[in-house]
Structure formats: structure tokens, C-alpha cells
Short mmCIF file of C-alpha atoms and ligand atoms in Angstrom, two decimals:
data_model
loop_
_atom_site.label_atom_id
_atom_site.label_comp_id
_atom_site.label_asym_id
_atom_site.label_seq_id
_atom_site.Cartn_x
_atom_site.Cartn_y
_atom_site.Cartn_z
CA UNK A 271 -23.04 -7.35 -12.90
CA UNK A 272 -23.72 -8.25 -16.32
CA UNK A 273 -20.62 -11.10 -16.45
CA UNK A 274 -22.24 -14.69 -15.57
CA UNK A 275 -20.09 -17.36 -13.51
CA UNK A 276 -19.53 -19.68 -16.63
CA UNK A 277 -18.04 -16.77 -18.75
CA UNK A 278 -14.52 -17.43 -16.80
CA UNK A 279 -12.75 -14.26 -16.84
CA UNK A 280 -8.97 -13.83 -17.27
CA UNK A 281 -7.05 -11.94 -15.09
CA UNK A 282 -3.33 -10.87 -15.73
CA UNK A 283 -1.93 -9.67 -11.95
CA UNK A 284 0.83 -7.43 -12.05
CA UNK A 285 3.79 -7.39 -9.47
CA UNK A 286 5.65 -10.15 -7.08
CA UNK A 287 4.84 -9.04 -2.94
CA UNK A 288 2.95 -9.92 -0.77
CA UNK A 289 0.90 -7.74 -1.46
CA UNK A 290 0.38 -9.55 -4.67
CA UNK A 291 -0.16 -12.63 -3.01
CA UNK A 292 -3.00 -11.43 -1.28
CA UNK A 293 -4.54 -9.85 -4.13
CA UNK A 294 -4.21 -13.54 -6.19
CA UNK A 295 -5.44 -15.24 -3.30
CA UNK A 296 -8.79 -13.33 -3.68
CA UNK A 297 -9.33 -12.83 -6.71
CA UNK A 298 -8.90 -16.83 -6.93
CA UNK A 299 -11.92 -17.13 -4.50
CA UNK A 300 -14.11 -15.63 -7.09
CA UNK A 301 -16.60 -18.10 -8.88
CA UNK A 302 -16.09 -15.85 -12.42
CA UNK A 303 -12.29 -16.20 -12.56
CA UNK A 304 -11.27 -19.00 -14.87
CA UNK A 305 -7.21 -18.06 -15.29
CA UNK A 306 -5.27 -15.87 -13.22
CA UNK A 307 -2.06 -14.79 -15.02
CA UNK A 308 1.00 -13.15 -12.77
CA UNK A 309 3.88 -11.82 -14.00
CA UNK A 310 6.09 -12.11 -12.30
CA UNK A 311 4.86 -13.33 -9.39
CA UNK A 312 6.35 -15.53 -6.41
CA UNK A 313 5.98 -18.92 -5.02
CA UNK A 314 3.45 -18.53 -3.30
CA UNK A 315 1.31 -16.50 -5.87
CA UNK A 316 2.17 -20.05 -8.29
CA UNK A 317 -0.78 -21.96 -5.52
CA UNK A 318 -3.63 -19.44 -7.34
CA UNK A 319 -1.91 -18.07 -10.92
CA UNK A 320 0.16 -19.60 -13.84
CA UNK A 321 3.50 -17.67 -13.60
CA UNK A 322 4.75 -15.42 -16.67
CA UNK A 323 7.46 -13.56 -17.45
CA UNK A 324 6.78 -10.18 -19.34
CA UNK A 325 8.90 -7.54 -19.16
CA UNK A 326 6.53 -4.89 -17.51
CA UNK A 327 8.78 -1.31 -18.75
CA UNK A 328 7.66 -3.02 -22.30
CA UNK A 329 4.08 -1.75 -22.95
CA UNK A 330 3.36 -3.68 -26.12
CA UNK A 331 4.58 -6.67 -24.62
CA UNK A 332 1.79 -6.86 -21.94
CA UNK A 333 -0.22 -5.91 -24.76
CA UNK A 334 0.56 -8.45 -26.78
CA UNK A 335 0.26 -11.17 -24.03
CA UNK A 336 -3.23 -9.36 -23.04
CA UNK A 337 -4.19 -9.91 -26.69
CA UNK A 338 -3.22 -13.08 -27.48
CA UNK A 339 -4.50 -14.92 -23.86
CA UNK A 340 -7.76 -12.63 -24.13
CA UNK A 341 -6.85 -11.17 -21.09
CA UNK A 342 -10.16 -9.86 -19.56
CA UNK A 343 -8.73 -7.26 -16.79
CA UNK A 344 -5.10 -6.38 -15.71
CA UNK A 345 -4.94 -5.72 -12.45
CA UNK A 346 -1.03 -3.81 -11.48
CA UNK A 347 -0.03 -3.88 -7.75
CA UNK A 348 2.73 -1.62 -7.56
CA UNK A 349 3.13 1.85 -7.94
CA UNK A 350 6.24 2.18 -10.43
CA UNK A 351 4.23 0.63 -13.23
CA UNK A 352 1.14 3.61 -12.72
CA UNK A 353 3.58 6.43 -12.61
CA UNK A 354 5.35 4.93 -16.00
CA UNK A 355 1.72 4.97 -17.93
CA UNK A 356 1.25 1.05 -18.32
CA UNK A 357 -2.91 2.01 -17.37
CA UNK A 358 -2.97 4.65 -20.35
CA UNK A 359 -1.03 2.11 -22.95
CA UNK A 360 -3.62 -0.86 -21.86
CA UNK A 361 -6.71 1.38 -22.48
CA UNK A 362 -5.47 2.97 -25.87
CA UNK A 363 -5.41 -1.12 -26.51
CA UNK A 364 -8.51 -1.59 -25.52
CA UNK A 365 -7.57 -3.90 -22.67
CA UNK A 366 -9.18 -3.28 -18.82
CA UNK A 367 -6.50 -2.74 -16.76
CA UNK A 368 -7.44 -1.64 -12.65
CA UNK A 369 -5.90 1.54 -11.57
CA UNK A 370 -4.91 4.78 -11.96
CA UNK A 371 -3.63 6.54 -15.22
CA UNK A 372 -0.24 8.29 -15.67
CA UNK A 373 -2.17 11.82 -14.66
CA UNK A 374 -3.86 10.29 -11.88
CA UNK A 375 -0.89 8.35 -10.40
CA UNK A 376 0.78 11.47 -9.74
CA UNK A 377 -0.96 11.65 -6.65
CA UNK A 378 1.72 9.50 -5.37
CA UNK A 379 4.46 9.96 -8.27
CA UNK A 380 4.64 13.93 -7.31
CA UNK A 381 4.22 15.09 -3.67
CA UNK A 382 4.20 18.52 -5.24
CA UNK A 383 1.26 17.96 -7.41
CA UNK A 384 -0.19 16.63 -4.60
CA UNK A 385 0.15 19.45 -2.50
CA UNK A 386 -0.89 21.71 -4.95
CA UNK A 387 -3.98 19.66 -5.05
CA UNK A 388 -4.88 20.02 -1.61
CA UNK A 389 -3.82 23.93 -2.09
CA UNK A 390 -6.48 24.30 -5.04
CA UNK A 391 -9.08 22.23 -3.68
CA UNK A 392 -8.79 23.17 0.24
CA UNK A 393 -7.88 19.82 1.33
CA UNK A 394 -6.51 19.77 4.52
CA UNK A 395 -2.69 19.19 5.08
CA UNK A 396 0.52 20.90 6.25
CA UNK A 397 1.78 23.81 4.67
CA UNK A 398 4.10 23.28 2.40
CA UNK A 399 6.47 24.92 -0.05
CA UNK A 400 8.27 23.25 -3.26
CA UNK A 401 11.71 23.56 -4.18
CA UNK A 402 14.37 22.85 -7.18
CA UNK A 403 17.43 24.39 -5.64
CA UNK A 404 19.15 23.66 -1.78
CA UNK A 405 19.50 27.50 -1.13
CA UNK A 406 15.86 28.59 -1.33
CA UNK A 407 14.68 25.36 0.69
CA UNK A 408 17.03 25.95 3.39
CA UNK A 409 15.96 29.56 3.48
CA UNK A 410 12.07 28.55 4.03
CA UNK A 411 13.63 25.84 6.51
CA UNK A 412 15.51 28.46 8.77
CA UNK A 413 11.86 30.70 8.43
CA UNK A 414 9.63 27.79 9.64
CA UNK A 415 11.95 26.23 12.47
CA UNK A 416 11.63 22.24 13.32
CA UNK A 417 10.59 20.19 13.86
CA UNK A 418 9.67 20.24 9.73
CA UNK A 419 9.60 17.39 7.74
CA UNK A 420 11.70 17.57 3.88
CA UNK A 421 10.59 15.21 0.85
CA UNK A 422 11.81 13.84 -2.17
CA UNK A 423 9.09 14.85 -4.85
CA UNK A 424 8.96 11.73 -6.63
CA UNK A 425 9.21 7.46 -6.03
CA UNK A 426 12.00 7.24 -3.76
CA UNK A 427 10.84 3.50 -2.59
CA UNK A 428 9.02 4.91 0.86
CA UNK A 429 12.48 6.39 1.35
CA UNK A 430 12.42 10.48 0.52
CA UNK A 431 10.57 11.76 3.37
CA UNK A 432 13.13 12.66 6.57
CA UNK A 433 11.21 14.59 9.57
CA UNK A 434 13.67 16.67 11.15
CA UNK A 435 13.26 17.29 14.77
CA UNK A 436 16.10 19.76 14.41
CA UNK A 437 17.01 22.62 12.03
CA UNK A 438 20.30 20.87 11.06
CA UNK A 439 18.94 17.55 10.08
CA UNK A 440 16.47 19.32 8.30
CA UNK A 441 19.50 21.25 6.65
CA UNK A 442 21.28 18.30 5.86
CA UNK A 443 18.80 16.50 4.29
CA UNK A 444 18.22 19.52 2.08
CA UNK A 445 22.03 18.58 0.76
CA UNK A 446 21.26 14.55 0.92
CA UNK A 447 18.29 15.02 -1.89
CA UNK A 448 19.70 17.71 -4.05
CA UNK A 449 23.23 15.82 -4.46
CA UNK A 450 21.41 13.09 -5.99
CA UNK A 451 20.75 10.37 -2.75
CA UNK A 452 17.43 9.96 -4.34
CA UNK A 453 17.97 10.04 -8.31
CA UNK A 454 15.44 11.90 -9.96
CA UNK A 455 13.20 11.42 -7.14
CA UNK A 456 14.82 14.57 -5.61
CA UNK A 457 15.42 17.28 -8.36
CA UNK A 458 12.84 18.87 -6.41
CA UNK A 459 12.24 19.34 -2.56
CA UNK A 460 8.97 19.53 -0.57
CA UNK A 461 9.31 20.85 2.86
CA UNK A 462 6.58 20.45 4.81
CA UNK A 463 4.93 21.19 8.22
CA UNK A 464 4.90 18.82 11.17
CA UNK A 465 2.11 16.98 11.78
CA UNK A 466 1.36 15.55 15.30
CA UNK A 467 -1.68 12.66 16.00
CA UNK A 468 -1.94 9.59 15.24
CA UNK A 469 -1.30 7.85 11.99
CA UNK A 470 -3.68 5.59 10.12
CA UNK A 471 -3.83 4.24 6.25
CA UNK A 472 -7.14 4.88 4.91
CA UNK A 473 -8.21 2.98 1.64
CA UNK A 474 -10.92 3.53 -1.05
CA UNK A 475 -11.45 2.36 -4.16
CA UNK A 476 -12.63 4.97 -7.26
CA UNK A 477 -13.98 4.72 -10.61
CA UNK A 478 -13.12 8.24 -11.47
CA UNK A 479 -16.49 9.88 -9.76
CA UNK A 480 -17.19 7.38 -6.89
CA UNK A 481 -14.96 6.89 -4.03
CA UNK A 482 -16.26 3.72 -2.20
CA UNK A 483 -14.44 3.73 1.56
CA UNK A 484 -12.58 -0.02 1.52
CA UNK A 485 -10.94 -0.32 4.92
CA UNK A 486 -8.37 0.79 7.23
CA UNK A 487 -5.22 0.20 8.72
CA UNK A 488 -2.07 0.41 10.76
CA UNK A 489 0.95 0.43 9.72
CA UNK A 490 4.68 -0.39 11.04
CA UNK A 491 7.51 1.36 9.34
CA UNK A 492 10.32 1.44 11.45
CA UNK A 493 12.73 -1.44 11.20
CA UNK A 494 12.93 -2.00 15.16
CA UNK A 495 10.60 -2.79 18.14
CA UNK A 496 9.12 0.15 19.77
CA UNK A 497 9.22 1.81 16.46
CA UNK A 498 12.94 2.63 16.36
CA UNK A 499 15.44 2.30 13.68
CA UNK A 500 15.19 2.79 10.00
CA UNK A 501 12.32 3.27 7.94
CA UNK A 502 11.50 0.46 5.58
CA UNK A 503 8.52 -0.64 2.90
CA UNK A 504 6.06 -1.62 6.65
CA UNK A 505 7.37 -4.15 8.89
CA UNK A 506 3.84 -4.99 10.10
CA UNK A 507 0.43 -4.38 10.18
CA UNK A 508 -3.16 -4.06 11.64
CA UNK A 509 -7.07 -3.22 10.21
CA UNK A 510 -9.38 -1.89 11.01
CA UNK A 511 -7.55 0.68 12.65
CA UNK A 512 -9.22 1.66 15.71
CA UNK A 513 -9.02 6.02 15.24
CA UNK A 514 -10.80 5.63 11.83
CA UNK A 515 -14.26 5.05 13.12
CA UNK A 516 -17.49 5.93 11.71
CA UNK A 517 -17.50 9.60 12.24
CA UNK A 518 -13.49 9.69 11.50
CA UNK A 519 -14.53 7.77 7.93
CA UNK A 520 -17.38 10.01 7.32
CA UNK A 521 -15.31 13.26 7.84
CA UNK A 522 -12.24 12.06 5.94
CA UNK A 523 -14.79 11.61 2.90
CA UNK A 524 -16.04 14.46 2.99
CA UNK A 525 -13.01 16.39 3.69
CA UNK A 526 -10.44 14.96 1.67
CA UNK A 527 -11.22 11.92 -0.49
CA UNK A 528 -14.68 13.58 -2.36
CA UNK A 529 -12.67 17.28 -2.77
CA UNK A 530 -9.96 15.16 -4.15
CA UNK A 531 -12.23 13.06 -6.59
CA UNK A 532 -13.76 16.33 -7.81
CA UNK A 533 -10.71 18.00 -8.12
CA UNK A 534 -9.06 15.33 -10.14
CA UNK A 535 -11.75 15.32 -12.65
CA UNK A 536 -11.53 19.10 -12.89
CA UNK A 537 -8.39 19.36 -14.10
CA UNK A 538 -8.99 16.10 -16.73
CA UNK A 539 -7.44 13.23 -14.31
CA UNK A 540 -10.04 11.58 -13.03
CA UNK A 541 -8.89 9.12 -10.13
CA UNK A 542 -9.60 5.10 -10.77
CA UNK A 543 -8.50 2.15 -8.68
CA UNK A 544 -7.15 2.45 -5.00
CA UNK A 545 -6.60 5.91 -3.55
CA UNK A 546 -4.67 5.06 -0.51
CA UNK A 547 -4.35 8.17 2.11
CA UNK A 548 -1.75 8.32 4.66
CA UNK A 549 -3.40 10.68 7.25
CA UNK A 550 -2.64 12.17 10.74
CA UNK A 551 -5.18 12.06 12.73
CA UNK A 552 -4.56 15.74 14.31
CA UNK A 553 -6.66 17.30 17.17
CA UNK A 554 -8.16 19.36 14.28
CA UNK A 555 -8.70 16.25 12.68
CA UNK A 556 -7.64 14.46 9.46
CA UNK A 557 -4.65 16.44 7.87
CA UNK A 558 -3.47 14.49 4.48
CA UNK A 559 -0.04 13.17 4.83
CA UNK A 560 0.35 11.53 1.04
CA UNK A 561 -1.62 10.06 -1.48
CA UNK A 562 -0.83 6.03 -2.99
CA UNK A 563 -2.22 5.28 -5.54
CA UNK A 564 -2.29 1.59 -4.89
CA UNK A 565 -2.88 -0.76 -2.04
CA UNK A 566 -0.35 -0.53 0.56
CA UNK A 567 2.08 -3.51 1.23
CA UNK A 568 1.56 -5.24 3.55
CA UNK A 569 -1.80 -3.29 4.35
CA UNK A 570 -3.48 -5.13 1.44
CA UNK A 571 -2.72 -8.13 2.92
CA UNK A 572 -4.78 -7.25 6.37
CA UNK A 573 -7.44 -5.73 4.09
CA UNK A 574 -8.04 -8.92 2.16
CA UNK A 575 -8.00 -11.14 4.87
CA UNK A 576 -11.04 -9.08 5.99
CA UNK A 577 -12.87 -8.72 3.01
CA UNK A 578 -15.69 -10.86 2.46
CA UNK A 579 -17.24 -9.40 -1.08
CA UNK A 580 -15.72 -10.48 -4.37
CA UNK A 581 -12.79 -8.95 -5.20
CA UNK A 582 -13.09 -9.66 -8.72
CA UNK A 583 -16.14 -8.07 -8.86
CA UNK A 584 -14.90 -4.80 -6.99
CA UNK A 585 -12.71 -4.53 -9.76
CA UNK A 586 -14.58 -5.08 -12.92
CA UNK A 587 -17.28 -2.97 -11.42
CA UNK A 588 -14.50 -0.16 -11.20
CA UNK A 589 -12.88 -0.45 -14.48
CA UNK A 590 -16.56 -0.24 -15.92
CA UNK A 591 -17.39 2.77 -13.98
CA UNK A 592 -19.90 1.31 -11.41
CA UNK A 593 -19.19 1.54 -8.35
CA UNK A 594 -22.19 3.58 -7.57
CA UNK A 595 -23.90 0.16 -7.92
CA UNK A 596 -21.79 -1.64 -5.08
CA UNK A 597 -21.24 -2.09 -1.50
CA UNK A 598 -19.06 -3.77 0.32
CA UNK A 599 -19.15 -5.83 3.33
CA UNK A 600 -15.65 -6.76 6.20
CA UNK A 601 -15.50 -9.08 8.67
CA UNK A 602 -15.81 -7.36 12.38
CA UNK A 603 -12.98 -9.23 13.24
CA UNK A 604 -9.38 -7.45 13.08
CA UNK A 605 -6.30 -8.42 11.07
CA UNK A 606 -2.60 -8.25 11.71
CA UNK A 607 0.26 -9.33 9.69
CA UNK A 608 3.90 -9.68 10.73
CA UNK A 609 6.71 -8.87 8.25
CA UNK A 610 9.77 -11.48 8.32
CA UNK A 611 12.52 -9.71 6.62
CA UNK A 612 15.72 -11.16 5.98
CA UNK A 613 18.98 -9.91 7.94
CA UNK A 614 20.63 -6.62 7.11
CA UNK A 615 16.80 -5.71 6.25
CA UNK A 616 15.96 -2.50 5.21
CA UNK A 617 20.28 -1.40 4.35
CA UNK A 618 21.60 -4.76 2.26
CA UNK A 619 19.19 -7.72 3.28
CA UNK A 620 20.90 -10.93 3.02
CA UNK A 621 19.82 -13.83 0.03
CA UNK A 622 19.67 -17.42 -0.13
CA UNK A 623 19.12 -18.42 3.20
CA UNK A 624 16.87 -21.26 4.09
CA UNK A 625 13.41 -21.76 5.15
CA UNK A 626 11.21 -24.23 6.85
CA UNK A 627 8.14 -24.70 8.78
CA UNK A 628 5.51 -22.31 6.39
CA UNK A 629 3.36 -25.31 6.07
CA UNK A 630 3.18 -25.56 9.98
CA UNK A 631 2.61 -22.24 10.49
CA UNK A 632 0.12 -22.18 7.52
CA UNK A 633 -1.75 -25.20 9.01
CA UNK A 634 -2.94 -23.45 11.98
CA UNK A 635 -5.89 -21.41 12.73
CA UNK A 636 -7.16 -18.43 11.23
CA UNK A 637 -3.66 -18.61 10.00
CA UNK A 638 -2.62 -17.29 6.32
CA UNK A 639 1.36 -16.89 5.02
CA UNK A 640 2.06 -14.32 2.36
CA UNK A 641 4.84 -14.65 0.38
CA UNK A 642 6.79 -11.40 -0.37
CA UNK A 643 10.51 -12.47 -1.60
CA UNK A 644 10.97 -15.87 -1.75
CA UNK A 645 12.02 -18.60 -4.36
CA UNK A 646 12.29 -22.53 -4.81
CA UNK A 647 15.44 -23.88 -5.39
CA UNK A 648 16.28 -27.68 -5.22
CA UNK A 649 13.17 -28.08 -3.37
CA UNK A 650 14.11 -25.55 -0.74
CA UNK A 651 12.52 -22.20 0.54
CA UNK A 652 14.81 -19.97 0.08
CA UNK A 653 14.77 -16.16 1.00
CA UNK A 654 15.19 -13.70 -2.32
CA UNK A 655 14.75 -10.14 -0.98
CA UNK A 656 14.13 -7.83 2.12
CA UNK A 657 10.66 -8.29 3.17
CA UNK A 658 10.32 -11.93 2.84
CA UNK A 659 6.71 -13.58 4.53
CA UNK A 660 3.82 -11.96 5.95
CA UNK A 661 2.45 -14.09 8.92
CA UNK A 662 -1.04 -13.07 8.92
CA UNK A 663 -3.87 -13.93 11.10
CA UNK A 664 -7.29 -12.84 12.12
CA UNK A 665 -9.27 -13.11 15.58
CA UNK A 666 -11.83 -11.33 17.39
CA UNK A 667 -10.12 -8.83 18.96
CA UNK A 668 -6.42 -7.52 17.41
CA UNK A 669 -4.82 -9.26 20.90
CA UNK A 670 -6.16 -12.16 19.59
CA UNK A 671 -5.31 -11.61 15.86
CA UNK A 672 -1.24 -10.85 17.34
CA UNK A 673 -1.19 -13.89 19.16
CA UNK A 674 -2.11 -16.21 16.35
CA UNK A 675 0.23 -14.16 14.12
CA UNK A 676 3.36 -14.91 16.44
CA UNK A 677 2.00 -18.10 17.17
CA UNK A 678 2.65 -18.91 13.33
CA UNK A 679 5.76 -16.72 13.37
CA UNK A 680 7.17 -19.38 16.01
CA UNK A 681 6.62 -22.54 13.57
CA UNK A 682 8.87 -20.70 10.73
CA UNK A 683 12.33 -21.95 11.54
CA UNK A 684 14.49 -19.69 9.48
CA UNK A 685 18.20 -18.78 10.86
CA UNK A 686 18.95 -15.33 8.32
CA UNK A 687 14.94 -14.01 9.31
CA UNK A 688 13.73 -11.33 11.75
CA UNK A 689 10.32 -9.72 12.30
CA UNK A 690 9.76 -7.47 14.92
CA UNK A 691 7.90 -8.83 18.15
CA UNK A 692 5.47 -5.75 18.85
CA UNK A 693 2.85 -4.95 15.81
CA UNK A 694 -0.22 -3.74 17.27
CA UNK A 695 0.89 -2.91 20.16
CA UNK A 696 -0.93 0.32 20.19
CA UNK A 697 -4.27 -1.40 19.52
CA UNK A 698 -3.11 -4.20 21.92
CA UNK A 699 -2.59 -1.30 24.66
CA UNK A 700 -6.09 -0.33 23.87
CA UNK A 701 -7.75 -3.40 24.01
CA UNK A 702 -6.29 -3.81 27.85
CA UNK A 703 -7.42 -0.21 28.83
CA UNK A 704 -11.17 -1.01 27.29
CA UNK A 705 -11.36 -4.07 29.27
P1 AMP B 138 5.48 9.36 3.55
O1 AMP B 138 6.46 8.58 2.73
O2 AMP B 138 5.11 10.70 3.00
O3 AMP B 138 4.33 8.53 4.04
O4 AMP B 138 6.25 9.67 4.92
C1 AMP B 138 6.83 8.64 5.67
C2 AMP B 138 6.51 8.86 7.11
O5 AMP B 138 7.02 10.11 7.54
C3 AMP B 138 4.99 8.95 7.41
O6 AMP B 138 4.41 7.72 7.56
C4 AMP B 138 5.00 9.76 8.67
O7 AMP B 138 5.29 8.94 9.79
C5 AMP B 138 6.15 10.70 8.48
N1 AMP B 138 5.68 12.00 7.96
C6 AMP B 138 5.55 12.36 6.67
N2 AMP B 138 5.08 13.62 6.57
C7 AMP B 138 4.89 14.06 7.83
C8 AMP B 138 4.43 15.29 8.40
N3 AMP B 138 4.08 16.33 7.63
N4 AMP B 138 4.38 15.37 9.74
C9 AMP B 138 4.75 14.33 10.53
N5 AMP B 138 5.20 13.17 10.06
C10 AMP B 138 5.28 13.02 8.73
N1 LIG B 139 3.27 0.11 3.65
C1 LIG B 139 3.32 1.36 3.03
C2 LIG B 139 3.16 1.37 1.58
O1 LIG B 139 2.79 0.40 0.96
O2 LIG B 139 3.40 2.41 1.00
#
């Protein structure tokens, strides 16, 4: 890199999760940062970054901030902020900002474009067909049978996507996205076929002709033990994940991240910052499930805690289009993080209610606490949203990794909280069989 330690970079962090947290955590750990900047960031996030308030839908106003601090790289966490162009309006400014433009962020802002990607560029996933009106979709639908699985094509917060085991659910969530349960997100339908393997998250990170792998994981979306219940943001999660080995990396490279990377440059999108593929491991292999084009939360938060290159570093070599230039090196140990969500979590989670113990938890080993939703008031800890801490620990094996996690989990004394008591229990259930 041509930056030197005593240059003291800037850094303006984007979002408030834990996700977020993670992401200021490391970036803090770098000897070139001098400020980190996060608007608008959480309590926890306040330990590494002086808190801001910018209105984020107002482009020149995180210009104008970036400007006036000297704000050396912007770094945005969430999608919503991607898909809405805030990359593009940075650059035109002359200001480095880490991810994806408005053309690339459609990887994750339009399953249709997506699919149509994979179509062009023979990238392996379902087949698919794309809809704007109920009657045509359910006439595809009754051709292809279920189990099928029907998408909103746009952001519908993790919440568009409804496998149907059956040809009525299917049916009826036809109806559910076209009268509007989804906004704009579902003016248009994907229907889709159904996948079966095993899941896994699979990260790199791209400087629009590079793709440089960065980690794996597991995720937990259902709300409930067992994975039952409703789908939420992730209620927990795990990395490396133990189906994306060597050869499973090396094959989803070659078979659907470097097709991708090409394909986005061909048609003038190039792809920069964090492609984040949700795959199913199928028994013909890798099938592309959807694209993010950020890190996944709370995945980022098991990635980090296994990173041990500069983060800081990562980035700026991305955003200056050298990544060829870089490799990265994990700990061999595993990750998990635990989700505690308030009650009524994911329907109409429940504010305000106290918490105590973090520092406990936080105290013990190989022990880290995200905070996702949370906010000081009258020198409490107070719960502010659904997803609320991420109790994350490391260890040699994942077994060990859970049972620090839920060791921590058990020093948090919060009446109003829940997590669920299983993540990693497939990878737990491994671990016993290997021994
Ligand atoms: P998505 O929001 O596209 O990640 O979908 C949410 C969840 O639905 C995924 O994590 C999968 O568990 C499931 N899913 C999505 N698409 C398919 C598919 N084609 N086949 C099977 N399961 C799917
Ligand atoms: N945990 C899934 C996501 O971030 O999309």
C-alpha cells in the first residue's frame, strides 16, 4: 500500500447493526485509521467511532460531511443505501466510498436481473421465470408443480421469498405480493425452482475484476429452535461453514463468482465491494440462491471475529482497484454468534426494556458482544429494535465456539430478550460424528 501509518485515514461507516459494530470494531484495530465517523451508529459502535447524524436518503449531505471532515473512505453496511445510488453520488464527488454502485447493487436490489444474469452468463441456479401480473405466474406455477419457491423482485427486508411446499401456498402467495404485501418490492414476481442441499453464505470481496474469496458461513433464519417459525434478518450464526471446503470454494469461483465478475463488466456494471452468495449446496453442486451485495448480518460479525488481516486495508486496496495485490489470512478457529432479539421478534418486537450483565458477558473469554438495537437512556441499556445483541465467541472447534457463546448469553440478564438455544447445531452434530 502506498498510505503510511502516520497519514491517519478517516473513515465515515455507514449503518447502525451489528453488523456495523463489527465492521467499526476492525477497522479500529488498524494502525492507519486516525477517526472513524458512524452515522448513525449504536452504543456500542460509540467504544470505536464519534457518532453523527446525517441523513443518509440526502446524497449531498454525506457529501458535504465527507468534504468538510476530509473523509478518506466511506464504507456503507447496508443494502438500502447501494440500491438508492449513495456509491455513484460519492464517486461523481470524488469521495472513496466501499461497495457496489446503483448498477451493480442490483444483484441484490432485482432478483430478476439476477436471474437473467445467471441465464446470460450460464451460472448455475434454478429455473426461473419473471412475472408483473398474478394470472401468468400462477399459470407457470400450476405447469411446474411444488414444491416451488415465489419472490418479491426487489428489497423486501429478507422477507419476499415464500417456498411453497404446496401448489396453494404457492398460489396464495402469488395474491400476497401482487396486492401490495411487499410495496414496490413485489410489482414483479420471480418463481423459482426448488432447490434441495445444504445452505451456506459464501463471501468475497471485488474490485470490479478481482473476486478475492473472504470467508464462509452459516446462517439461522428461522425465528425458533430447530429452525421453525418465521423467517427473520438471521437469528444466529457460524464460519467457516464446514460444506464450503477447498474444492467447494474453488468450484464456486469458478462456477459462479468469476462468470459473474465477467459478466458484470460486460454489460458496464462492474461488481466492487462484498458479493455475498447465498448458495445450495445441491448434489450437482453449487446452484446460486441470491446475490447481497453487502456483508450479511450477523455473518459479518463471525467473519470479523476471524479475520486476522487489516480490514482497513482490504478496503482501500478495493476502492483503488488492487486486490490482485492482496491476500488474506483467518484464524482456523470457528466463530458463532447468537442473536438476542427482543419479544414479539421478527412480527412487532417489543422497546424499552432493560438490560444488564453485557459487561459480564463481555469480560469473559474469547468473548465479544455486538450491539445491533440498543440505546442509553438514564444510564440504562435499553433494547431499541428486533435483533438486539450478538453474543459472539470463538474456540477451536464450533462446540467450543457455542459453548462460550451461551456461556456469555447466560450473564445477560434481560427479562423482554430471547435468542434461540441451538445455532450450530448442524456443525455441532458434525463435530460429535467426526470424533
Ligand atoms: P432469499 O431471501 O432469496 O435468501 O431466500 C430466503 C430463504 O428461502 C433462503 O435462505 C432459502 O432457505 C430459501 N430459498 C430461497 N430460494 C430457494 C430455492 N430456490 N430453493 C429452496 N429454498 C430457497
Ligand atoms: N443474514 C442474512 C442477511 O444479512 O441477508
Amino acid at each position: 500500500m502506498t498510505t503510511s501509518p502516520s497519514e491517519a485515514l478517516k473513515v465515515l461507516l455507514i449503518g447502525s447493526g451489528g453488523r456495523e459494530h463489527a465492521l467499526a470494531w476492525k477497522l479500529a484495530a488498524s494502525p492507519l485509521l486516525g477517526t472513524l465517523y458512524c452515522t448513525p451508529g449504536n452504543p456500542g459502535i460509540a467504544d470505536y467511532a464519534t457518532l453523527i447524524d446525517i441523513d443518509i436518503e440526502d446524497h449531498d449531505a454525506v457529501i458535504a460531511f465527507s468534504h468538510s471532515f476530509e473523509i478518506d473512505l466511506v464504507v456503507i453496511g447496508p443494502e438500502a443505501p447501494l440500491v438508492d445510488g449513495l456509491v455513484d453520488a460519492l464517486k461523481a464527488a470524488n469521495i472513496k466510498a466501499f461497495g457496489p454502485t446503483q448498477a451493480a447493487a442490483q444483484l441484490e436490489g432485482s432478483k430478476g436481473f439476477t436471474k437473467d444474469l445467471c441465464a446470460r452468463f450460464n451460472i448455475p441456479t434454478g429455473a426461473y421465470g419473471r412475472f408483473n401480473n398474478a394470472p401468468k405466474a400462477k399459470a407457470y406455477i400450476r405447469a411446474q408443480g411444488a414444491p416451488i419457491v415465489v419472490k418479491a423482485d426487489g428489497l423486501a427486508a429478507g422477507k419476499g421469498v415464500v417456498v411453497a411446499m404446496t401448489l396453494d401456498e404457492a398460489l396464495e402467495a402469488v395474491d400476497a405480493c401482487f396486492e401490495g404485501q411487499f410495496g414496490d418490492a413485489g410489482t414483479e414476481v420471480v418463481v423459482e425452482a426448488f432447490l434441495d442441499g445444504e445452505e451456506a453464505s459464501f463471501f468475497c470481496i471485488c474490485d470490479g475484476v478481482t473476486a478475492l474469496p473472504f470467508g464462509s458461513a452459516q446462517d439461522h433464519k428461522r425465528v425458533g429452535d430447530g429452525d421453525t417459525g418465521a423467517n427473520t434478518g438471521g437469528m444466529g450464526a457460524y464460519s467457516p461453514a464446514p460444506v464450503m471446503d477447498e474444492g467447494m470454494v474453488e468450484r464456486t469461483m469458478r462456477e459462479l463468482i468469476e462468470p459473474t465478475m465477467r459478466g458484470m463488466a460486460e454489460i458496464g456494471a462492474p461488481f466492487t465491494g462484498v458479493l455475498f452468495a447465498g448458495l445450495m449446496i445441491t448434489k450437482d453442486g453449487p446452484q446460486l440462491i441470491e446475490y447481497n451485495t453487502r456483508f450479511g448480518d450477523p455473518e459479518c460479525q463471525v467473519l470479523m471475529s476471524r479475520l486476522k488481516d487489516d480490514l482497513l486495508v482490504i478496503m482501500l486496496a478495493t476502492v483503488n482497484g488492487m486486490l490482485d495485490q492482496i491476500s488474506v489470512r483467518w484464524s482456523n478457529e470457528a466463530a458463532l454468534t447468537v442473536v438476542m432479539a427482543a419479544d414479539g421478534y421478527p412480527a412487532s418486537p417489543r422497546k424499552g426494556t432493560v438490560i444488564k450483565g453485557v459487561e459480564d458477558a463481555e469480560a469473559l473469554q474469547a468473548v465479544n458482544i455486538f450491539h445491533a438495537s440498543t440505546i442509553h437512556k438514564d444510564g440504562e441499556l435499553l433494547a431499541n429494535g428486533g435483533r438486539v445483541l450478538n453474543v459472539t465467541a470463538t474456540g477451536s472447534t464450533v462446540t467450543q465456539a457455542q459453548a462460550r457463546a451461551y456461556e456469555a448469553v447466560s450473564k445477560i440478564k434481560w427479562v423482554g430478550g430471547f435468542c434461540r438455544n441451538d445455532i450450530g447445531w448442524r456443525a455441532v452434530e458434525r463435530e460429535k460424528a467426526d470424533q
